[in-house]
Structures are given as C-alpha cells and as structure tokens.
C-alpha cells in the first residue's frame, strides 16, 4: 500500500531534488541548456564541473556575511513572533467579551496575501510620503529613513515579518492552550500555585509539543522568507537586508544569462543548513524527553 | 531603466497570457497558425507586451489596437507589463516556451541579451523592418547583435535635467550647467523657496551614468574588453553623488525613487530632477506644473571633466517561438511606422526614431522634441553586449552603500569592478 506514496513523493519531491543536486554539479545556465524556441533548436552544451560551484560559494566572503545576517534575522523574527503569539494566545484563552472579534482581527494579517501586506507596509515606510513619518512629524519627531538606512531597514523588515507571522503562532498556540485540561489549573489553584507558577508548570509543558513544532516550522519559513525582504527592500539598501535566498535570487536571476547551476548550489546549501538545524533541534528536544 | 512595482496587475497579466497561449496552441487550427491565408490576409492573435508607464499606457493601448483597423482579422491582445517585471517575465515565458508574447516593447539594453539566448526572431528580410534607411543611426545600434537585426527601434530617449522654472526664478539662479553650479545654487534655492535643489535617484543605477560620464568615466570598454568603472573617474563619480546628498543639495531614497522623484518634482518640493521624456506627461500632471510652461528641460549637468547622459529607448522585438510570425512582423512594422511614432510624440512627447518624423511640423514644434533631439544626438551609446543589462545591479548595490555611508567611494568602485569581472570572464 506504500507504492502510491512512494510514487507521489518521488515525482513531486524526489525528481526536482535530484535534478537540482545534479545541476549544482554542472555549469548549466540559461544559455547552454537545451530548449526549442519556434524553429530554433538550442542543444545542451553544459558540462559536469564537480564541486566547483560549492567551492566558489564557500570561499567567498559574501556567503558568510549573508549567512550571519540570515541567522540574526531568523532568530530575531522567530523569538519575537513566538513571544508575541504566546502572549496574545494566553490573553485570548479565557472567556472575555468579543473574543471572536479579537481572534478574527488577529488572524486578519494571515488572510491577506503576503505581497499585498508587504506593499502596504512599503507605503507606510516611505520616508517622504509614508504614514509613519507623517505621524512622527505630527509629534515633532524627525523623519526616520525606514528603508533607506541599513539599521532601520533591518528593523523594518523584521517588524513586517513579525506582523505577518504572529497570527500563525497565535492560532496554533491557542489550539495548544485549549488542549490543556482545565482540571490541572483548578488543582494547581487549590494547591495555592500563583499565576506564574501555573504558567511555568502547566502551560509551558503542556504547550511543548505544539511550540517545538511551530518554532521549527517558523525557523524554516523565516530563513527562506523571500517575499518580505525582496518586495520591501530588494535586499537593500546596498545589501544590508539580503538573506541567503534573496542573494541566491539576485545572483542567479538578475544577471544574464541566468546561472542555473550556481542557483542550484545555493539551494542545496540552504537545504543542507536547514536540515542540519532540524536534526540538531530534534536531538535537543529528545534529550529533554520529548518524543517527536 | 524605469522601475515598476510588481503587483497584481503583473500576475493577472501572466495568467491571462498563459491562458491565451494555451488556448491558441490548443486549437491550433486556421486561426493562429502563423501564416497568411490564401488571400494574403493576416489573421489570428498578436499578443503585445507593452512596458510603458501609467501615464503612457492608455495611448499605447489605443495605438496597438489601431492595428486591427488595418487588419480586421487580426486580434491584438494588449498586455501592459510593468517595466520592472518585464525582463524576468519574458525570460521565464520564453525559456519555458509558454506564455511569451508575440511582440514585446523591449528596453534597448535587453535586445542583445534576449537575442543571445535565442529568444528573438531575426528580422532581416522580414516585413517588420520597413524603410530602415529612415531610422536614426544611433537608434539602430541597440537592435543589432552579431550581424543580425533583432528589433525595430520605436522610441529613443536620454536623461535630462527637468526644472521648475518658477522656483529657479524665485531663487534668482540660472539653470545649472554643471553639478558644481547646482551645488552652489542649492542654498539660495532652499533659503528663498524652501525647496531642495535636486532629487537624486539613489535607487536606480541608470541614474548613476550622468555622474560617471561627467567624470570622464564609463562602465566598461567593449572594444578593448576592459572594465573601466573602478578607475579614478569611477571613484570620483561615487564621491560626487555622496557629496550632493551630504551637502544637502539633493535628497534621495534607496527604494521607490521613481515615484518619490516624480512626486517631489510635481509638488514643488524639489526644484530639479534628472529624468527622461517618459515622465514629461507624469510631471505635467502635477500641481507645480499647472501652467505647463513651468516645466523646463535642460541638458544633464556636467561633472568635473565632461558632460554626458546615456542613450536609451525602446525597441520592438518578436519572440522566436511566436505562433503567428507573419502577423507579428506586420504589427512591428505598424508600431514603428512614422504614423504611430508621430502620434506618440503628439500625445506623449516621446522621441521618434525615424528621421522623416522629425520633419513633420507638429513634431518639429513640440517643445520637448526641440530640446531632447539635440540631447539624443549627443547621448552616450552604451555597450550593446549580451551582458549589458547585468552591468546595472552591481552599481545599484554600491551606490546604495555609498549613499547610506556603508562603503567609501573607493570601496564601491572596487567592488563594482570586481563584480563586473565575475560577470565578464574575459575582461581585464
């Protein structure tokens, strides 16, 4: 009965993956791969180059610089999103008037396609005509070069990504919270545990399974969060907000002919990095007695 | 180089084009099979990707659809693709063999690149090239690649200094001829009018070229296969833009420059901006130019040793995989005809590429043409090599870095040169 699963995974994941790995070991680019355009037949003339692409990437400062910022960006985004999501989820996990309204309002960012949100933010951030600076001007504060200064641009992209990511955290953590039996809290209260003790000893362990999964997922997504960076700053100013995936894109799709092999090598490296993170993370959880 | 914002419109357009292409290839019958029918009459659909901006697109749509009057059996499918997306979108469609347009309005820097990849149909000996002796010689430059012609020139342009006549008059300063003069006038302009002297496009590398040419520099020399940008002139050019911003002569942005520049000019917040004919209509729609005569145009200011602005423009190219080549050729012929060129000049003040059109009285008297024509005649032709368009990205990154203070002009010039040598493997 396993055959269909194997087949589907092979077709939709296996083939592209193997093809990507193969391309990363060649010098294939837009000009030397085989294609037929109308009457033009262009034969494949790329060749196998072994690990050349990988050596070139790993010996270049650019890779390590970008990796540094990508890690910082991921850690900042995931921790802020998680903390905010957890706080909001805890606040919503009780009976209060208009709970449905709050929940809906908080899920709203999720319902809007990411690129629309990003464009809206881009308008808000506009240094000369954006709403944020107009508000600051109203308070007598000088305009802030949101996307035109390396440091501000970094903070700005993190803010947008956190804004986009909180609803997911909120929903999943709220689900986790609701699966914790209320009796535990009642019993703890009877034993005289205060709010913090209840949170520390009931909520946190109860949420562990959910939170470990969402943190891992969120890490993977944020690490590869192309649209926020690309649409908001295109990696700029300069290359200040460039993460690995946007850099790979710039390298491989902005220049011509597009370098498929180099792009594939970047893809494989990113995959390897994320797989390593996932393995290490799982090990760490297992050591804490988590079955995952 | 005009920047566009990718958006819903672009995505819908792709979906639409992809859908159409599927339908066209699916039916494959007599309607879209690419040749004229027995009577010699053209039929089928011609999909046209137009890259003109918001102020121009209505005119282009009307002109494109005007082709149907001459060829009633041909349906023109007009699609506006924002300039910023068009290059990548065309490459995706052409390389993947689905959804590419039959005809595209192609930036002059893209023709050699697309031709090199085998995406364009050579036009020599086809009906697309009509009365070629009538084309301005400099406009033909970008259409040729390895001895063949891959496009028909449609519009030619260059950058110039747009200025607000009233603001300069109120400040009592003449139109600056060099960036040094502009800098000297900046304080007067600010004190007397409150406006900043210049908007400097810090987000788009095309706008770096006047500063580079002004210092006697260039990006590369295609003849001797040498990278030029990291020489002393290149360093001076990066220093020049930094100086204009630091001295508060100019304001700038690292993103959204197209929109911000036009808004600043339209609202009278800046007295001058470097811009091209494509923004004439946009600028005139602004508050500061309610009196259309208030918009002045002058040559791009010179640098410390020279003066120059890049020659740009638009060509019409035909996709090699077009299912309807004959109609596509006819469409190119029509869109680059003297009649259509005259109309784009009348309505949009864009510059024709045909000598004969400049002889028409209405065109001759067009104020923008009278200015831009001599400017275009002296504009600097860029190297029309396959990698020509790729030369911009490294400049963009580095000019951003210089303007935000994260790289010195020396570092920026060096880094750009290094990026060029990676790109152009056989260059010194």
XYZ file of C-alpha atoms in Angstrom:
720
model
C 0.000 0.000 0.000
C 3.018 2.189 0.246
C 3.590 2.303 -3.511
C 1.361 5.330 -4.300
C 3.028 7.351 -1.546
C 6.470 6.461 -2.813
C 5.432 7.320 -6.335
C 3.936 10.692 -5.469
C 6.852 11.688 -3.263
C 9.247 10.529 -5.943
C 7.567 12.629 -8.591
C 6.885 15.809 -6.680
C 9.891 15.895 -4.364
C 12.447 13.350 -5.428
C 12.834 14.286 -9.059
C 13.231 18.065 -8.599
C 15.597 17.463 -5.707
C 17.800 15.059 -7.630
C 17.706 17.326 -10.662
C 18.677 20.313 -8.514
C 21.593 18.461 -6.981
C 22.681 17.327 -10.434
C 22.504 20.870 -11.840
C 24.545 22.197 -8.939
C 27.389 19.936 -10.088
C 27.417 21.383 -13.623
C 27.914 24.765 -15.237
C 24.377 24.929 -16.662
C 22.985 28.361 -17.348
C 20.239 29.913 -19.384
C 22.417 29.994 -22.477
C 23.613 26.391 -22.535
C 20.617 24.261 -21.580
C 18.592 22.542 -24.251
C 15.440 24.240 -25.481
C 13.323 24.648 -28.588
C 12.007 28.070 -29.391
C 9.938 28.100 -32.523
C 12.257 26.854 -35.203
C 15.359 27.460 -33.069
C 16.735 24.299 -31.552
C 19.389 25.035 -28.951
C 21.249 21.911 -27.810
C 22.520 21.350 -24.272
C 26.209 22.214 -24.028
C 26.753 22.398 -20.285
C 29.198 20.075 -18.624
C 29.882 18.394 -15.314
C 32.113 20.502 -13.087
C 32.064 18.577 -9.820
C 32.122 20.643 -6.668
C 33.361 23.846 -8.336
C 30.174 25.766 -7.588
C 30.309 24.833 -3.921
C 33.978 25.741 -3.535
C 33.346 29.084 -5.196
C 30.440 29.896 -2.869
C 32.061 28.706 0.336
C 35.325 30.539 -0.283
C 33.525 33.824 -0.926
C 33.042 36.272 1.969
C 29.641 37.132 0.608
C 28.207 33.773 1.629
C 29.408 34.047 5.209
C 28.300 37.683 5.557
C 24.856 36.843 4.275
C 24.658 33.762 6.479
C 25.403 35.907 9.541
C 22.541 38.275 8.865
C 20.210 35.435 7.842
C 20.757 33.738 11.193
C 20.245 37.005 13.079
C 17.092 37.720 11.077
C 15.718 34.236 11.717
C 16.433 34.253 15.442
C 15.021 37.766 15.890
C 11.875 37.054 13.881
C 11.127 33.654 15.390
C 11.685 34.695 19.003
C 9.654 37.887 18.683
C 6.856 36.121 16.837
C 6.759 33.337 19.389
C 6.733 35.669 22.393
C 4.052 37.899 20.919
C 1.986 34.945 19.736
C 2.196 33.271 23.145
C 1.281 36.458 24.997
C -1.727 37.098 22.802
C -2.814 33.467 22.886
C -2.684 33.404 26.687
C -4.693 36.603 26.821
C -7.327 35.208 24.497
C -7.539 31.829 26.176
C -10.261 32.787 28.595
C -13.813 33.939 28.412
C -13.968 37.595 27.586
C -16.475 39.675 25.751
C -15.935 39.898 21.976
C -13.444 37.054 21.933
C -14.414 36.033 18.413
C -13.859 39.572 17.199
C -10.361 39.744 18.674
C -9.470 36.389 17.229
C -10.688 37.376 13.802
C -8.870 40.681 13.956
C -5.642 38.946 14.879
C -5.963 36.448 12.073
C -6.536 39.193 9.528
C -2.870 39.618 8.519
C -2.905 35.935 7.671
C -5.902 36.279 5.400
C -4.317 38.980 3.246
C -1.858 37.721 0.639
C 1.645 38.420 1.907
C 2.656 40.561 -1.033
C -0.271 42.919 -0.532
C 0.656 43.353 3.121
C 4.229 43.992 2.138
C 3.272 46.651 -0.392
C 1.084 48.313 2.209
C 3.994 48.354 4.614
C 6.213 49.727 1.918
C 3.869 52.671 1.544
C 3.750 53.183 5.301
C 7.528 53.160 5.451
C 8.066 55.631 2.602
C 10.454 58.200 4.008
C 8.923 61.197 2.279
C 5.259 60.442 1.929
C 4.657 57.474 4.228
C 2.133 57.490 7.027
C 4.633 56.517 9.714
C 6.784 59.564 9.125
C 3.711 61.781 8.872
C 2.693 60.555 12.324
C 6.164 61.228 13.668
C 6.144 64.684 12.112
C 2.860 65.328 13.914
C 4.679 64.575 17.150
C 7.527 66.846 16.146
C 9.934 63.980 15.505
C 12.282 63.989 12.528
C 11.557 61.657 9.658
C 13.117 58.209 10.010
C 14.742 56.708 6.906
C 12.899 53.416 7.436
C 14.126 51.613 4.344
C 16.991 53.902 3.397
C 19.325 53.293 6.299
C 20.902 49.859 6.826
C 19.999 49.554 10.508
C 16.481 50.929 10.193
C 15.895 48.767 7.147
C 16.851 45.676 9.146
C 14.476 46.622 11.937
C 11.755 47.413 9.415
C 11.891 44.069 7.651
C 11.879 42.234 10.979
C 8.825 44.218 12.093
C 6.905 43.298 8.950
C 7.806 39.641 9.197
C 6.781 39.518 12.838
C 3.497 41.173 11.951
C 2.921 38.561 9.273
C 3.982 35.640 11.463
C 2.109 36.350 14.701
C -1.329 35.096 13.553
C 0.049 31.648 12.782
C 1.727 31.456 16.175
C -1.379 32.764 17.845
C -3.699 30.229 16.283
C -1.503 27.221 16.865
C -0.592 28.183 20.419
C -4.201 28.940 21.225
C -5.077 25.466 19.980
C -2.353 24.075 22.198
C -3.594 26.029 25.202
C -7.110 24.798 24.750
C -5.975 21.205 24.746
C -4.582 21.573 28.260
C -7.226 20.184 30.652
C -8.747 22.868 32.847
C -8.684 20.485 35.828
C -4.922 20.876 36.027
C -5.289 24.596 36.613
C -8.067 24.053 39.134
C -5.988 21.554 41.052
C -2.975 23.835 40.989
C -5.040 26.726 42.221
C -6.313 24.586 45.097
C -2.714 23.805 45.962
C -2.066 27.534 46.122
C 0.050 27.939 42.984
C 0.187 31.548 41.745
C -0.322 32.605 38.120
C 3.346 32.441 37.225
C 3.742 29.014 38.791
C 0.721 27.770 36.889
C 2.119 29.156 33.644
C 5.565 27.753 34.321
C 4.462 24.300 35.430
C 1.282 23.635 33.490
C 1.109 25.875 30.462
C 4.698 25.606 29.319
C 4.981 21.802 29.500
C 1.502 21.461 28.033
C 2.493 23.586 25.073
C 5.814 21.948 24.475
C 4.725 19.624 21.699
C 2.971 22.378 19.797
C 5.585 25.041 20.382
C 8.523 22.871 19.381
C 6.835 22.173 16.061
C 5.849 25.761 15.331
C 9.287 27.059 16.270
C 10.924 24.653 13.865
C 8.440 25.456 11.105
C 8.736 29.154 11.703
C 12.527 28.915 11.635
C 12.460 27.197 8.266
C 9.966 29.670 6.829
C 11.755 32.728 8.139
C 15.129 31.504 6.980
C 13.693 31.311 3.466
C 11.310 34.279 3.713
C 11.874 35.635 0.234
C 8.835 37.905 -0.345
C 9.199 40.158 2.691
C 12.802 41.072 2.002
C 12.598 41.105 -1.757
C 9.436 43.148 -2.068
C 10.221 45.544 0.734
C 13.860 46.387 0.158
C 15.126 44.145 -2.668
C 17.869 43.278 -0.205
C 18.889 46.898 0.115
C 19.945 49.489 0.910
C 23.061 48.126 -0.701
C 22.955 44.546 0.502
C 22.112 45.294 4.122
C 18.967 43.180 4.352
C 19.961 40.498 1.873
C 19.336 36.987 3.217
C 20.672 33.835 1.589
C 17.642 33.184 -0.610
C 17.325 36.739 -1.897
C 21.029 36.781 -2.615
C 20.772 33.493 -4.487
C 17.950 35.019 -6.483
C 19.907 38.140 -7.293
C 22.915 36.122 -8.274
C 21.027 33.731 -10.433
C 18.100 35.616 -11.892
C 19.099 39.250 -12.125
C 22.246 38.628 -14.086
C 22.118 37.278 -17.568
C 22.475 34.555 -18.663
C 20.780 33.216 -15.576
C 23.071 30.874 -13.748
C 21.016 27.748 -13.003
C 23.905 25.739 -11.619
C 25.033 28.352 -9.132
C 21.449 28.914 -8.046
C 21.000 25.172 -7.552
C 24.186 25.030 -5.474
C 22.850 27.806 -3.240
C 19.583 25.916 -2.936
C 21.348 22.735 -1.921
C 23.459 24.607 0.634
C 20.375 26.214 2.140
C 18.669 22.826 2.292
C 21.681 21.286 3.998
C 21.809 24.120 6.537
C 18.129 23.804 7.380
C 18.292 20.010 7.591
C 21.188 20.345 9.993
C 19.200 22.794 12.113
C 16.233 20.433 12.157
C 18.354 17.453 13.191
C 20.139 19.330 15.954
C 16.870 20.770 17.214
C 15.241 17.357 17.283
C 18.156 15.881 19.182
C 17.952 18.672 21.727
C 14.255 18.052 22.202
C 14.762 14.329 22.528
C 17.283 14.920 25.266
C 14.627 16.830 27.161
C 12.472 13.728 26.932
C 10.302 14.976 24.129
C 9.028 12.297 21.800
C 8.834 13.839 18.352
C 15.670 51.648 -16.765
C 12.440 52.605 -15.214
C 11.422 50.955 -12.099
C 7.999 49.376 -11.755
C 6.347 47.781 -8.819
C 5.435 44.168 -9.331
C 1.859 43.652 -8.367
C -1.469 42.108 -9.004
C -1.648 43.556 -12.459
C 1.509 41.722 -13.486
C 0.312 38.437 -12.111
C -3.069 38.698 -13.749
C -1.342 39.530 -16.977
C 0.821 36.436 -16.799
C -2.170 34.264 -16.074
C -4.018 35.840 -18.927
C -1.195 35.440 -21.371
C -0.523 31.884 -20.282
C -4.202 31.115 -20.704
C -4.277 32.651 -24.121
C -1.180 30.831 -25.223
C -2.685 27.553 -24.126
C -5.880 28.260 -25.964
C -4.003 29.337 -29.053
C -1.774 26.286 -29.123
C -4.694 24.063 -28.194
C -6.902 24.972 -31.094
C -4.008 25.297 -33.486
C -6.337 25.486 -36.446
C -6.508 28.011 -39.202
C -6.869 30.936 -36.862
C -3.496 31.156 -35.229
C -1.160 29.020 -37.249
C 1.115 31.824 -38.198
C 0.768 32.346 -41.899
C -1.398 34.486 -44.037
C -4.357 32.673 -45.507
C -4.912 32.145 -49.196
C -5.952 35.728 -49.855
C -2.720 37.010 -48.307
C -4.732 38.493 -45.500
C -3.328 38.232 -41.979
C -5.364 36.612 -39.250
C -5.074 35.281 -35.733
C -3.999 36.874 -32.497
C -0.962 39.013 -31.783
C -0.121 39.301 -28.119
C 1.729 42.535 -27.394
C 3.531 43.171 -24.119
C 3.775 46.870 -23.602
C 6.132 48.191 -20.953
C 5.041 51.828 -20.984
C 4.220 53.523 -17.695
C 0.896 54.552 -16.183
C 0.824 57.933 -17.871
C 1.557 56.394 -21.261
C -0.245 53.085 -21.375
C -3.682 54.285 -22.457
C -2.158 55.860 -25.565
C -0.158 52.738 -26.364
C -3.151 50.518 -25.931
C -5.130 52.634 -28.369
C -2.308 52.664 -30.891
C -1.787 48.908 -30.635
C -5.451 48.213 -31.110
C -5.430 50.550 -34.093
C -3.614 47.753 -35.935
C -6.914 45.902 -36.077
C -8.354 48.595 -38.315
C -5.767 47.781 -40.947
C -6.016 44.046 -40.416
C -9.561 43.289 -39.292
C -8.919 39.567 -38.968
C -6.067 40.049 -36.521
C -6.881 40.412 -32.871
C -4.348 42.423 -30.860
C -4.109 41.215 -27.293
C -2.663 44.206 -25.445
C -0.993 43.465 -22.112
C 0.702 46.123 -20.017
C 3.648 44.621 -18.146
C 5.325 46.922 -15.614
C 8.852 47.730 -16.712
C 10.367 46.344 -13.529
C 8.894 42.888 -14.143
C 9.093 42.690 -17.889
C 12.608 41.326 -18.311
C 12.213 38.427 -15.872
C 8.698 37.715 -17.028
C 9.701 37.481 -20.657
C 12.653 35.245 -19.871
C 10.510 32.899 -17.790
C 7.917 32.686 -20.519
C 10.337 32.438 -23.436
C 12.676 29.952 -21.762
C 9.771 27.816 -20.588
C 8.167 28.019 -24.011
C 4.794 29.074 -22.721
C 3.095 32.398 -22.460
C 5.649 34.592 -24.190
C 4.138 37.433 -26.203
C 4.435 37.579 -29.965
C 5.763 41.120 -29.803
C 7.320 42.964 -26.896
C 8.361 46.548 -26.304
C 11.902 45.816 -25.235
C 14.354 48.066 -23.426
C 17.395 48.800 -25.591
C 19.628 47.072 -23.030
C 17.689 43.814 -23.315
C 17.770 43.130 -27.040
C 21.298 41.713 -27.235
C 20.665 39.629 -24.134
C 17.431 38.074 -25.441
C 18.945 37.553 -28.884
C 21.981 35.860 -27.375
C 19.687 33.376 -25.638
C 17.860 32.544 -28.858
C 14.574 34.099 -27.749
C 14.191 36.593 -30.576
C 13.396 36.124 -34.231
C 15.874 37.811 -36.594
C 14.039 40.461 -38.534
C 16.344 40.957 -41.527
C 14.435 40.434 -44.728
C 11.050 40.281 -42.985
C 8.235 42.823 -43.367
C 8.960 44.014 -39.805
C 11.862 46.148 -40.962
C 10.409 48.805 -43.143
C 12.230 51.821 -44.643
C 15.276 51.153 -42.498
C 17.287 53.986 -44.025
C 14.852 56.313 -42.310
C 15.965 55.245 -38.805
C 18.360 57.430 -36.828
C 21.697 55.602 -36.949
C 22.168 55.690 -33.175
C 18.728 54.141 -32.677
C 19.706 51.178 -34.836
C 22.732 50.417 -32.619
C 20.836 48.532 -29.957
C 18.816 46.445 -32.421
C 21.802 44.623 -33.839
C 23.579 41.622 -32.379
C 26.251 39.509 -34.069
C 25.493 40.889 -37.527
C 21.730 40.369 -37.430
C 18.861 42.710 -36.620
C 16.605 41.577 -33.780
C 14.340 44.552 -33.250
C 12.867 47.692 -34.774
C 13.598 50.940 -32.938
C 10.454 52.586 -31.658
C 11.388 55.313 -29.217
C 14.709 56.943 -28.422
C 15.441 58.870 -25.270
C 18.044 60.184 -22.904
C 18.161 61.742 -19.489
C 17.887 65.477 -18.993
C 17.519 67.981 -16.197
C 13.847 68.766 -15.533
C 13.496 72.044 -13.672
C 10.787 74.133 -12.114
C 11.180 77.491 -13.870
C 9.363 79.432 -11.186
C 11.434 78.068 -8.316
C 14.704 78.847 -10.079
C 13.464 82.326 -10.945
C 12.316 82.994 -7.381
C 15.709 81.911 -6.131
C 17.390 84.072 -8.747
C 19.651 81.311 -10.027
C 20.288 80.304 -13.640
C 19.804 76.746 -14.862
C 22.973 74.962 -13.711
C 25.300 73.637 -16.376
C 27.410 71.553 -14.020
C 26.798 69.717 -10.769
C 29.196 72.184 -9.119
C 26.973 75.087 -10.186
C 23.948 73.175 -8.998
C 25.547 72.655 -5.612
C 26.451 76.339 -5.371
C 22.863 77.336 -6.118
C 21.345 74.922 -3.612
C 21.489 77.190 -0.573
C 19.877 80.075 -2.396
C 17.088 77.838 -3.620
C 16.474 76.467 -0.135
C 16.526 79.897 1.513
C 14.352 81.680 -0.992
C 11.863 78.938 -1.874
C 12.129 76.243 0.764
C 12.622 73.614 -1.915
C 15.591 71.262 -2.109
C 17.680 71.817 -5.225
C 17.739 68.277 -6.629
C 16.195 64.844 -6.297
C 18.914 62.262 -6.822
C 17.757 58.780 -7.831
C 19.735 56.678 -5.366
C 17.768 53.539 -6.122
C 18.345 53.155 -9.832
C 21.795 52.602 -11.334
C 20.771 54.085 -14.689
C 20.771 57.472 -12.973
C 24.357 56.981 -11.937
C 25.549 57.174 -15.540
C 25.471 61.005 -15.946
C 27.731 61.309 -12.899
C 30.024 58.626 -14.278
C 30.175 60.142 -17.756
C 30.567 63.588 -16.177
C 33.827 62.482 -14.572
C 35.015 61.080 -17.888
C 34.354 57.512 -16.780
C 32.446 54.576 -18.206
C 31.284 51.152 -17.100
C 33.356 49.054 -19.477
C 35.075 49.353 -22.811
C 33.706 46.595 -25.023
C 36.375 47.086 -27.732
C 39.439 46.584 -25.575
C 37.466 44.309 -23.200
C 38.409 46.355 -20.163
C 36.481 47.128 -17.011
C 36.509 50.893 -16.544
C 34.281 51.561 -13.566
C 36.939 51.025 -10.903
C 39.329 53.641 -12.242
C 39.756 57.130 -10.775
C 36.793 58.526 -12.704
C 34.529 55.835 -11.275
C 35.643 56.657 -7.744
C 35.006 60.364 -8.376
C 31.520 59.596 -9.647
C 30.589 57.731 -6.461
C 32.105 60.601 -4.446
C 30.045 63.100 -6.463
C 26.672 61.581 -5.586
C 27.668 61.266 -1.940
C 28.747 64.913 -1.878
C 25.448 66.137 -3.358
C 23.482 64.289 -0.685
C 25.791 65.142 2.216
C 25.813 68.825 1.322
C 22.000 68.695 1.347
C 21.940 69.802 -2.280
C 19.976 66.675 -3.048
C 17.529 64.356 -1.359
C 17.497 60.675 -2.235
C 15.993 57.279 -1.424
C 17.236 53.722 -1.635
C 13.795 52.469 -2.729
C 10.789 53.847 -4.631
C 12.857 56.502 -6.375
C 10.705 56.657 -9.497
C 7.613 57.545 -7.542
C 9.309 59.701 -4.946
C 11.198 61.736 -7.507
C 8.136 62.455 -9.591
C 6.076 63.341 -6.519
C 8.756 65.667 -5.189
C 9.005 67.421 -8.540
C 5.247 67.604 -9.083
C 4.659 69.061 -5.635
C 7.412 71.643 -5.992
C 9.416 70.120 -3.155
C 12.485 69.925 -5.357
C 13.496 72.466 -7.956
C 15.222 69.989 -10.261
C 15.359 66.303 -11.098
C 17.133 64.236 -13.686
C 14.532 62.430 -15.723
C 13.589 61.288 -19.202
C 10.844 62.010 -21.733
C 8.712 59.178 -20.328
C 7.958 61.318 -17.282
C 7.017 64.508 -19.131
C 3.300 63.710 -19.038
C 3.513 62.487 -15.458
C 5.280 65.649 -14.303
C 2.886 67.936 -16.100
C 0.004 66.335 -14.241
C 1.377 67.812 -11.018
C 0.417 70.851 -9.022
C 3.672 72.687 -9.667
C 3.120 72.443 -13.410
C -0.474 73.513 -13.685
C 0.977 76.009 -16.069
C 2.584 73.523 -18.431
C 5.211 76.044 -19.442
C 6.646 75.976 -15.931
C 8.430 72.714 -16.683
C 11.838 73.453 -18.155
C 14.194 70.899 -19.628
C 17.957 71.348 -19.925
C 20.917 69.097 -20.612
C 22.095 66.929 -17.759
C 24.650 68.940 -15.750
C 28.289 68.132 -16.365
C 30.739 66.700 -13.883
C 34.259 67.898 -13.255
C 35.605 66.938 -16.688
C 32.800 66.119 -19.105
C 29.089 66.061 -19.677
C 27.014 63.159 -20.892
C 23.849 61.204 -20.469
C 23.055 57.658 -21.542
C 21.113 56.933 -24.716
C 18.080 54.829 -24.006
C 14.868 53.932 -25.652
C 12.591 51.127 -26.686
C 12.687 48.590 -29.453
C 10.045 46.223 -30.740
C 11.130 42.613 -30.799
C 9.441 39.439 -31.990
C 9.522 36.218 -29.994
C 11.194 33.437 -31.963
C 8.550 30.960 -30.824
C 5.631 33.108 -31.915
C 2.817 31.054 -33.427
C 1.908 33.920 -35.667
C 5.128 35.348 -37.039
C 3.653 36.997 -40.122
C 1.134 38.975 -38.117
C 3.827 39.784 -35.544
C 6.105 41.190 -38.240
C 3.264 43.294 -39.618
C 2.487 44.528 -36.130
C 6.105 45.601 -35.562
C 6.095 47.370 -38.893
C 2.929 49.193 -37.894
C 4.089 50.135 -34.375
C 7.385 51.524 -35.662
C 5.800 53.300 -38.586
C 6.093 57.033 -38.996
C 2.386 57.460 -38.339
C 2.443 55.718 -34.954
C 5.670 57.441 -33.969
C 4.158 60.805 -34.766
C 1.210 60.020 -32.536
C 3.391 59.032 -29.586
C 5.179 62.330 -29.986
C 1.940 64.309 -30.179
C 0.344 62.613 -27.213
C 3.301 61.709 -25.003
C 6.172 63.896 -26.227
C 8.246 60.771 -26.803
C 11.019 60.982 -29.351
C 10.640 59.207 -32.692
C 13.390 57.035 -34.151
C 12.598 57.981 -37.753
C 14.277 60.941 -39.418
C 11.191 61.640 -41.510
C 9.020 62.133 -38.437
C 11.254 64.973 -37.261
C 10.376 66.798 -40.497
C 6.669 66.926 -39.647
C 5.828 70.482 -38.465
C 3.859 69.388 -35.393
C 6.772 67.261 -34.240
C 9.302 69.950 -35.083
C 7.427 72.440 -32.950
C 6.973 70.105 -29.999
C 8.823 71.839 -27.210
C 10.147 68.634 -25.678
C 11.346 67.360 -29.034
C 13.179 70.591 -29.727
C 15.069 70.044 -26.540
C 15.518 66.288 -26.486
C 16.514 65.808 -30.125
C 19.903 67.579 -29.824
C 20.382 65.857 -26.460
C 19.739 62.461 -28.014
C 22.134 63.243 -30.853
C 24.900 63.725 -28.322
C 23.887 60.987 -25.884
C 26.367 58.286 -24.996
C 25.653 54.874 -26.540
C 26.046 52.040 -24.083
C 27.889 48.833 -24.949
C 25.264 46.716 -26.692
C 26.543 43.386 -25.398
C 24.540 40.451 -24.075
C 25.595 41.252 -20.512
C 24.783 44.977 -20.900
C 21.768 44.872 -18.653
C 23.582 42.878 -15.973
C 26.041 45.748 -15.515
C 23.446 47.703 -13.557
C 22.869 45.557 -10.487
C 26.405 45.882 -9.020
C 26.202 49.677 -9.409
C 22.879 49.711 -7.648
C 24.166 47.852 -4.622
C 27.240 50.032 -4.366
C 25.534 53.401 -4.901
C 23.126 52.447 -2.116
C 26.070 51.614 0.081
C 27.864 54.868 -0.669
C 24.757 56.949 -0.055
C 23.999 55.241 3.247
C 27.607 55.556 4.323
C 28.354 51.835 4.494
C 31.038 51.986 1.800
C 33.510 54.638 0.678
C 33.588 55.678 -2.984
C 36.866 53.755 -3.366
C 35.405 50.577 -1.910
C 32.288 50.954 -4.032
C 34.195 51.391 -7.284
C 36.438 48.457 -6.453
C 33.521 46.204 -5.571
C 31.653 47.118 -8.754
C 34.748 46.364 -10.821
C 35.144 43.000 -9.100
C 31.512 42.139 -9.801
C 31.981 43.054 -13.476
C 34.992 40.786 -13.823
C 32.973 37.915 -12.376
C 30.272 38.626 -14.926
C 32.526 39.219 -17.937
C 35.007 36.397 -17.657
C 37.332 37.510 -20.471
C 37.591 41.165 -19.414
C 40.671 42.675 -17.808
